CSV table of C-alpha atoms in Angstrom, one decimal:
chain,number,residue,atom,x,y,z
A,1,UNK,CA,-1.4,-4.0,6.2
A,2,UNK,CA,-4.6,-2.1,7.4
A,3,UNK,CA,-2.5,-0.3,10.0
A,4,UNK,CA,-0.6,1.1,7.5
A,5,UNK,CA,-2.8,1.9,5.1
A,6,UNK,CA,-4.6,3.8,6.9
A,7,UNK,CA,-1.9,5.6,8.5
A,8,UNK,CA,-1.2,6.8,5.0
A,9,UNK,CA,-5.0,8.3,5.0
A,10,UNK,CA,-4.7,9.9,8.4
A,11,UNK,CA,-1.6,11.6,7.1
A,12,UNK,CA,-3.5,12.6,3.7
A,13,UNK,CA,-5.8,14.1,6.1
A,14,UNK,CA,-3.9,15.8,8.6
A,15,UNK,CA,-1.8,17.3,5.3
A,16,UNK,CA,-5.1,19.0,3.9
A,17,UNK,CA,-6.0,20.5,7.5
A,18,UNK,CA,-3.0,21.6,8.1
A,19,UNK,CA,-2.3,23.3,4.5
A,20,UNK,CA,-6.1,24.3,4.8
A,21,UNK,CA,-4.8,26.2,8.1
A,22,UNK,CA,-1.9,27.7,6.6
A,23,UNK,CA,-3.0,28.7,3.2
A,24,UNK,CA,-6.3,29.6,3.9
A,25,UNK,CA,-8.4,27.8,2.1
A,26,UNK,CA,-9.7,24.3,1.7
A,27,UNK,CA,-7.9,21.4,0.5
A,28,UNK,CA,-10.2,18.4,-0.7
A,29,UNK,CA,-9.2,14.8,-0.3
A,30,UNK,CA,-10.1,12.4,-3.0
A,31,UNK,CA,-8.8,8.8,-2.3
A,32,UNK,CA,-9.0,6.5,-5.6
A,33,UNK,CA,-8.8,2.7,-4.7
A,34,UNK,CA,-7.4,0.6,-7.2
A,35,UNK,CA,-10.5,-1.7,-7.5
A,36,UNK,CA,-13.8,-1.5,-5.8
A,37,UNK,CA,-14.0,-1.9,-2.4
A,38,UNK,CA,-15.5,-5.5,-1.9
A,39,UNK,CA,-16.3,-8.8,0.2
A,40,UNK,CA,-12.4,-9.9,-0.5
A,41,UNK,CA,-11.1,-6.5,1.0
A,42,UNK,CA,-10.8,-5.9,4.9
A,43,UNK,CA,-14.0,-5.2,5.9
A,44,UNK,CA,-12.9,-2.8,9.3
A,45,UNK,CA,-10.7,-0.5,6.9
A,46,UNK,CA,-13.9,-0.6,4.2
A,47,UNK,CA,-16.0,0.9,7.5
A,48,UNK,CA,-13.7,3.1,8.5
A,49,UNK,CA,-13.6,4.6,5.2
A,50,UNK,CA,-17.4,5.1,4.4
A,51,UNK,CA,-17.4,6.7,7.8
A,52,UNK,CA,-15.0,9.0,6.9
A,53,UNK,CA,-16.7,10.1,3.8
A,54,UNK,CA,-20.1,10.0,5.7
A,55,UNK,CA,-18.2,12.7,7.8
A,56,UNK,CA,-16.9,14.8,4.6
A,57,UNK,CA,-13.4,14.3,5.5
A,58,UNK,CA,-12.8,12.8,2.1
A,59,UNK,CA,-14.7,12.2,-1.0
A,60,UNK,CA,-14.1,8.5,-2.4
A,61,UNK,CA,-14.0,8.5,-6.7
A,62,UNK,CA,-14.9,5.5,-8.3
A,63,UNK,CA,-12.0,3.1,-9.1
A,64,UNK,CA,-13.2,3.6,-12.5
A,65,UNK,CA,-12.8,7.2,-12.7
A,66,UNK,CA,-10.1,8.5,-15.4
A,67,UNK,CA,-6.9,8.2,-13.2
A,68,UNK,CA,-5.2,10.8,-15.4
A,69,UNK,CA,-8.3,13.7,-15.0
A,70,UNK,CA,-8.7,13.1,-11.6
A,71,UNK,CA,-4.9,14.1,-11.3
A,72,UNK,CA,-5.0,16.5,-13.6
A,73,UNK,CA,-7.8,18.7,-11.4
A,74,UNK,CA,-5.6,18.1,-8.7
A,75,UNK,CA,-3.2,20.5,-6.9
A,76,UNK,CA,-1.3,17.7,-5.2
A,77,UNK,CA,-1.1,14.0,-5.8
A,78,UNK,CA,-0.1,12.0,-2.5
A,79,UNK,CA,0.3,8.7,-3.1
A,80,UNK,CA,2.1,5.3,-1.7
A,81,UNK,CA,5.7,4.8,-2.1
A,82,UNK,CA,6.5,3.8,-5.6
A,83,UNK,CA,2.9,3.7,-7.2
A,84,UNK,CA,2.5,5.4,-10.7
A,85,UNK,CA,-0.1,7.9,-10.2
A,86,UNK,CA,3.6,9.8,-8.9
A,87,UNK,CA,4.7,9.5,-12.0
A,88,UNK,CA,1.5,10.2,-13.9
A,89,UNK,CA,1.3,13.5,-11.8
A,90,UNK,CA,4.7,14.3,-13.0
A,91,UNK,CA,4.3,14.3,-16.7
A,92,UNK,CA,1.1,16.4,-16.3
A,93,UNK,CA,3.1,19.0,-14.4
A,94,UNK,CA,1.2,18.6,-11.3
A,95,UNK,CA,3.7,18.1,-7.7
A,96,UNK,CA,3.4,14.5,-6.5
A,97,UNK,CA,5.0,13.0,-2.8
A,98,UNK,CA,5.6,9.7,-2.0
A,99,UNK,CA,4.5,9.1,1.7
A,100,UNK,CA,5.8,6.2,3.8
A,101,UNK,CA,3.7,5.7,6.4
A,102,UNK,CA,5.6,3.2,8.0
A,103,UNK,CA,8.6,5.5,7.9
A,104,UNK,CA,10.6,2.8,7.0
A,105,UNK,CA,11.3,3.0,3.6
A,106,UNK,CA,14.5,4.4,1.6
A,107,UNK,CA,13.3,6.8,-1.0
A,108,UNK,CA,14.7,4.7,-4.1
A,109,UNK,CA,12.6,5.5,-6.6
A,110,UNK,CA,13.3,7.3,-10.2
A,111,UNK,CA,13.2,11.2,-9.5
A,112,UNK,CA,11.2,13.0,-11.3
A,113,UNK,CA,10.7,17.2,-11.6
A,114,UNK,CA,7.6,17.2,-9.2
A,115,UNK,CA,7.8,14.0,-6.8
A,116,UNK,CA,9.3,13.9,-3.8
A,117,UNK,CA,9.3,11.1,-0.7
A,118,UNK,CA,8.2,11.9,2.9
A,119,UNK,CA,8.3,9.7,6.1
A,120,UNK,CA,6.3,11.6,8.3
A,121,UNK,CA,3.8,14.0,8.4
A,122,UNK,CA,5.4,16.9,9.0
A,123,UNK,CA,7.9,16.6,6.2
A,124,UNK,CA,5.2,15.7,4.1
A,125,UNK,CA,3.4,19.1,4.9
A,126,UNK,CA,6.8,20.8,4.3
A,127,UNK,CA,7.6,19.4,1.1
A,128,UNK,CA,3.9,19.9,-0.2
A,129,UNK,CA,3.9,23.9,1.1
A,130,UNK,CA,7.2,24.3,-1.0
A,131,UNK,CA,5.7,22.3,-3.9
A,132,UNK,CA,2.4,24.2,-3.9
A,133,UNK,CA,4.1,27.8,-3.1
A,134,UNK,CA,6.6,27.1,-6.2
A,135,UNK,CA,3.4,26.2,-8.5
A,136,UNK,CA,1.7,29.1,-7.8
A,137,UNK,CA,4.4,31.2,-8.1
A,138,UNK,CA,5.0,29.5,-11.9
A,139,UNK,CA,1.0,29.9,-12.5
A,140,UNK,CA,1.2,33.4,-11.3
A,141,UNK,CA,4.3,34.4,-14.5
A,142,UNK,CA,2.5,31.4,-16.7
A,143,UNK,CA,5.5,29.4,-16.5
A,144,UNK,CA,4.6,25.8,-15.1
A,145,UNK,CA,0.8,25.7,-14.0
A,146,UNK,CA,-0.3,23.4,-17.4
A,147,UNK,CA,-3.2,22.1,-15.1
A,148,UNK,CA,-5.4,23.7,-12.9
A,149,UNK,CA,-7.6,22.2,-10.3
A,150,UNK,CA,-9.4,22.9,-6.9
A,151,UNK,CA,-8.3,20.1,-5.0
């Protein structure tokens, strides 16, 4: 649903601010839609979206960009529960979370290294610090950091 939906990109947002508040430095957010946005897509959520890009709160990339470089220049995928970017993210050794939005969902997915599941915000932006702070720390001795990125 549209409420949901973007509930999941106010929580993408508030994550960056808040990790961009405790880190220090900015976080980008990229939002990839599956397919164009169109006439057959909801037409408020389309609105709401080129407003917040018009307001550099997020960049949009085209739905034909290369899924696996966009997430390989990335420091942290965030993506709907169960959708394979996740899993994507995971083989190219960059951390991934699954946010519910609805906080409804049981996190039954297949686990992988890097993916975890959040139902709120707040454990979203603990689970990312932890993720981020333990990627750093294996980029700093050269042991996991395989891909870089600004994000």
């Amino acid at each position: 649903s549209r409420t949901n939906v973007k509930a999941f990109v106010e929580g993408a947002l508030s994550l960056a601010g808040r990790l961009g508040n405790e880190g220090g430095r900015p976080f980008r957010v990229r939002i990839k839609h599956k397919r164009a946005l169109g006439p057959l897509h909801d037409k408020e959520y389309g609105e709401w979206i080129e407003r917040l890009e018009s307001e550099n709160r997020l960049e949009r990339v085209t739905s034909d960009e290369n899924l696996f470089s966009l997430i390989a220049g990335s420091d942290l995928v965030v993506v709907i529960p169960y959708s394979s970017p996740a899993y994507i993210a995971d083989y190219l050794g960059v951390p991934s979370i699954f946010y519910d939005a609805s906080g409804q969902l049981m996190p039954t997915f297949e686990r992988g290294s890097r993916i975890g599941f959040a139902s709120s915000v707040d454990e979203m932006c603990e689970q990312a610090a932890a993720m981020l702070t333990k990627r750093e720390v294996g980029a700093t001795s050269g042991i996991e950091k395989a891909y870089g990125g600004d994000s």
